[in-house]
Protein backbone atom coordinates (compact mmCIF):
# COMPACT_ATOMS: atom_id res chain seq x y z
CA MET A 1 4.81 15.48 15.72
CA PRO A 2 3.73 14.45 12.21
CA VAL A 3 4.99 11.16 10.78
CA THR A 4 5.50 10.19 7.15
CA ALA A 5 3.51 7.07 6.31
CA TYR A 6 3.40 5.11 3.09
CA ILE A 7 0.20 3.34 2.07
CA GLY A 8 0.08 0.49 -0.44
CA ILE A 9 -3.06 0.51 -2.58
CA GLY A 10 -4.36 -2.31 -4.74
CA ALA A 11 -7.56 -3.54 -6.39
CA ASN A 12 -8.58 -6.23 -8.85
CA LEU A 13 -12.38 -6.43 -8.59
CA GLY A 14 -14.87 -4.11 -10.24
CA ASP A 15 -13.38 -0.97 -11.79
CA ALA A 16 -9.98 -1.42 -10.14
CA ARG A 17 -8.48 1.75 -11.62
CA ALA A 18 -11.41 3.88 -10.44
CA ASN A 19 -11.23 2.29 -6.99
CA VAL A 20 -7.54 3.15 -6.63
CA LEU A 21 -8.13 6.71 -7.84
CA ASP A 22 -11.01 7.06 -5.38
CA ALA A 23 -8.72 5.80 -2.61
CA PHE A 24 -6.41 8.75 -3.36
CA GLU A 25 -9.35 11.13 -2.90
CA ARG A 26 -10.44 9.47 0.34
CA LEU A 27 -6.88 9.57 1.69
CA ARG A 28 -6.94 13.35 1.14
CA LYS A 29 -9.79 13.49 3.68
CA VAL A 30 -8.25 11.40 6.49
CA PRO A 31 -8.37 13.63 9.59
CA GLY A 32 -5.00 14.78 10.90
CA SER A 33 -3.31 13.80 7.64
CA THR A 34 -2.11 15.40 4.43
CA LEU A 35 -1.76 13.43 1.21
CA GLU A 36 1.67 14.53 -0.01
CA ALA A 37 2.21 12.41 -3.10
CA VAL A 38 0.91 9.43 -5.06
CA SER A 39 2.79 7.14 -7.38
CA SER A 40 1.86 6.20 -10.89
CA LEU A 41 -0.56 3.33 -11.31
CA TYR A 42 0.92 -0.09 -12.01
CA ARG A 43 -0.64 -3.27 -13.41
CA THR A 44 0.48 -6.59 -11.93
CA ALA A 45 -0.62 -10.20 -12.08
CA PRO A 46 -1.94 -11.65 -8.82
CA ILE A 47 0.67 -13.20 -6.53
CA ASP A 48 -0.51 -16.02 -4.26
CA SER A 49 -4.03 -15.05 -5.34
CA SER A 50 -6.46 -15.36 -8.21
CA GLY A 51 -8.62 -13.16 -10.38
CA ASP A 52 -7.89 -10.30 -12.74
CA ASP A 53 -4.69 -8.29 -12.77
CA TYR A 54 -4.27 -5.74 -9.99
CA ILE A 55 -3.96 -2.00 -10.25
CA ASN A 56 -1.45 -0.89 -7.61
CA ALA A 57 -0.02 2.36 -6.31
CA VAL A 58 1.58 3.87 -3.21
CA ALA A 59 0.61 7.08 -1.43
CA ARG A 60 2.68 9.18 0.95
CA LEU A 61 0.85 10.77 3.88
CA GLU A 62 2.02 13.16 6.52
CA THR A 63 -0.06 12.26 9.57
CA SER A 64 -0.47 13.09 13.23
CA LEU A 65 -2.59 9.97 13.76
CA PRO A 66 -1.13 7.10 15.76
CA ALA A 67 -0.39 4.07 13.59
CA GLN A 68 -3.38 2.05 14.82
CA ALA A 69 -5.78 4.97 14.22
CA LEU A 70 -4.38 5.39 10.71
CA LEU A 71 -4.90 1.67 10.08
CA GLU A 72 -8.52 1.98 11.21
CA ALA A 73 -9.02 4.92 8.82
CA LEU A 74 -7.66 2.71 6.01
CA PHE A 75 -10.11 -0.06 6.95
CA GLU A 76 -12.98 2.47 6.76
CA ILE A 77 -11.93 3.41 3.22
CA GLU A 78 -11.82 -0.27 2.26
CA GLN A 79 -15.28 -0.80 3.75
CA ALA A 80 -16.65 2.12 1.72
CA HIS A 81 -15.63 0.07 -1.33
CA GLY A 82 -17.34 -3.08 -0.08
CA ARG A 83 -14.10 -4.88 0.83
CA GLU A 84 -14.71 -8.45 1.91
CA ARG A 85 -12.17 -10.89 3.34
CA PRO A 86 -13.62 -14.34 2.61
CA TYR A 87 -10.17 -15.97 2.65
CA PHE A 88 -6.48 -15.05 2.75
CA ASN A 89 -5.37 -13.13 -0.38
CA ALA A 90 -8.87 -13.15 -1.86
CA PRO A 91 -9.47 -10.82 -4.84
CA ARG A 92 -10.49 -7.38 -3.60
CA THR A 93 -12.32 -4.23 -4.55
CA LEU A 94 -9.74 -2.21 -2.60
CA ASP A 95 -6.82 -3.08 -0.36
CA LEU A 96 -5.00 -0.44 1.68
CA ASP A 97 -1.87 -1.49 3.57
CA LEU A 98 0.12 0.60 6.01
CA LEU A 99 3.58 -0.10 4.61
CA LEU A 100 5.74 2.28 6.63
CA TYR A 101 5.06 4.56 9.56
CA GLY A 102 8.06 6.85 9.96
CA ASP A 103 11.05 4.75 10.97
CA GLU A 104 9.03 2.68 13.42
CA GLN A 105 8.95 -1.07 13.67
CA ILE A 106 5.54 -2.18 14.97
CA ALA A 107 4.41 -5.69 15.83
CA THR A 108 0.95 -5.98 17.38
CA PRO A 109 -1.81 -8.54 16.80
CA THR A 110 -3.40 -6.18 14.24
CA LEU A 111 -0.47 -4.32 12.70
CA THR A 112 3.02 -5.15 11.47
CA VAL A 113 5.23 -2.34 10.13
CA PRO A 114 7.18 -2.49 7.91
CA HIS A 115 4.49 -4.45 6.13
CA PRO A 116 5.51 -8.13 5.88
CA ARG A 117 6.93 -9.19 2.52
CA MET A 118 6.79 -5.65 1.09
CA HIS A 119 10.46 -6.01 0.16
CA GLN A 120 9.58 -9.15 -1.84
CA ARG A 121 6.83 -7.57 -3.97
CA ALA A 122 7.45 -5.51 -7.09
CA PHE A 123 3.91 -4.10 -6.84
CA VAL A 124 4.97 -2.42 -3.58
CA LEU A 125 8.63 -1.66 -4.22
CA MET A 126 8.35 -0.04 -7.65
CA PRO A 127 5.69 2.56 -6.74
CA LEU A 128 7.36 3.14 -3.35
CA LEU A 129 10.73 3.77 -4.98
CA GLU A 130 9.06 6.12 -7.47
CA LEU A 131 7.99 8.29 -4.52
CA ALA A 132 11.01 7.78 -2.27
CA PRO A 133 14.09 6.45 -4.08
CA GLU A 134 16.22 6.51 -0.92
CA VAL A 135 13.62 5.18 1.54
CA VAL A 136 14.86 2.79 4.21
CA LEU A 137 12.74 -0.12 5.43
CA PRO A 138 13.30 -0.17 9.21
CA GLY A 139 15.13 -3.30 10.25
CA LEU A 140 15.66 -4.35 6.62
CA GLY A 141 17.70 -1.69 4.81
CA ARG A 142 17.33 0.47 1.72
CA ALA A 143 14.25 -0.43 -0.31
CA GLY A 144 16.20 0.01 -3.54
CA ASP A 145 18.54 -2.81 -2.56
CA PHE A 146 15.62 -5.24 -2.87
CA ALA A 147 14.59 -4.16 -6.40
CA PRO A 148 16.87 -6.63 -8.23
CA SER A 149 15.31 -9.55 -6.36
CA VAL A 150 11.82 -8.68 -7.68
CA SER A 151 12.84 -7.84 -11.24
CA ASP A 152 11.32 -11.10 -12.54
CA GLN A 153 7.83 -10.13 -11.29
CA GLY A 154 5.71 -8.74 -14.11
CA ILE A 155 4.81 -5.10 -13.49
CA ILE A 156 3.70 -2.46 -15.99
CA ARG A 157 3.65 1.25 -15.21
CA LEU A 158 0.45 2.71 -16.63
């Protein structure tokens, strides 16, 4: 049975815009998945990080892949962009996060869904709400209810 998954996309190294756009194309090719929609691109300042501003977006996939297999496919896309993880929240050529996987709550050593702190980040909430205004974050509530609490975070829709 296919599941709707939401993927957070961000980049702030190299040609960040091109990297995010290429991520859309690579998501179209994930086996067992269909890219249903992508948000606008957004520019945000780094949070708990350094470097240039980020280009962020969210994609909606319909997938028959189990959550862990989808996560591994996302890691492969990151690796194709030379993603390195020298330290926590390091600047990145491409970052793909599995934000939501249906209405599941997942907590394993390698995967937490809903993605931790997604409800505290405008760069996730705004593009997510663009795609799914009524989306519910399992265990947390309606995503839109968290928007006022991130309204002070600088975000520009491109």
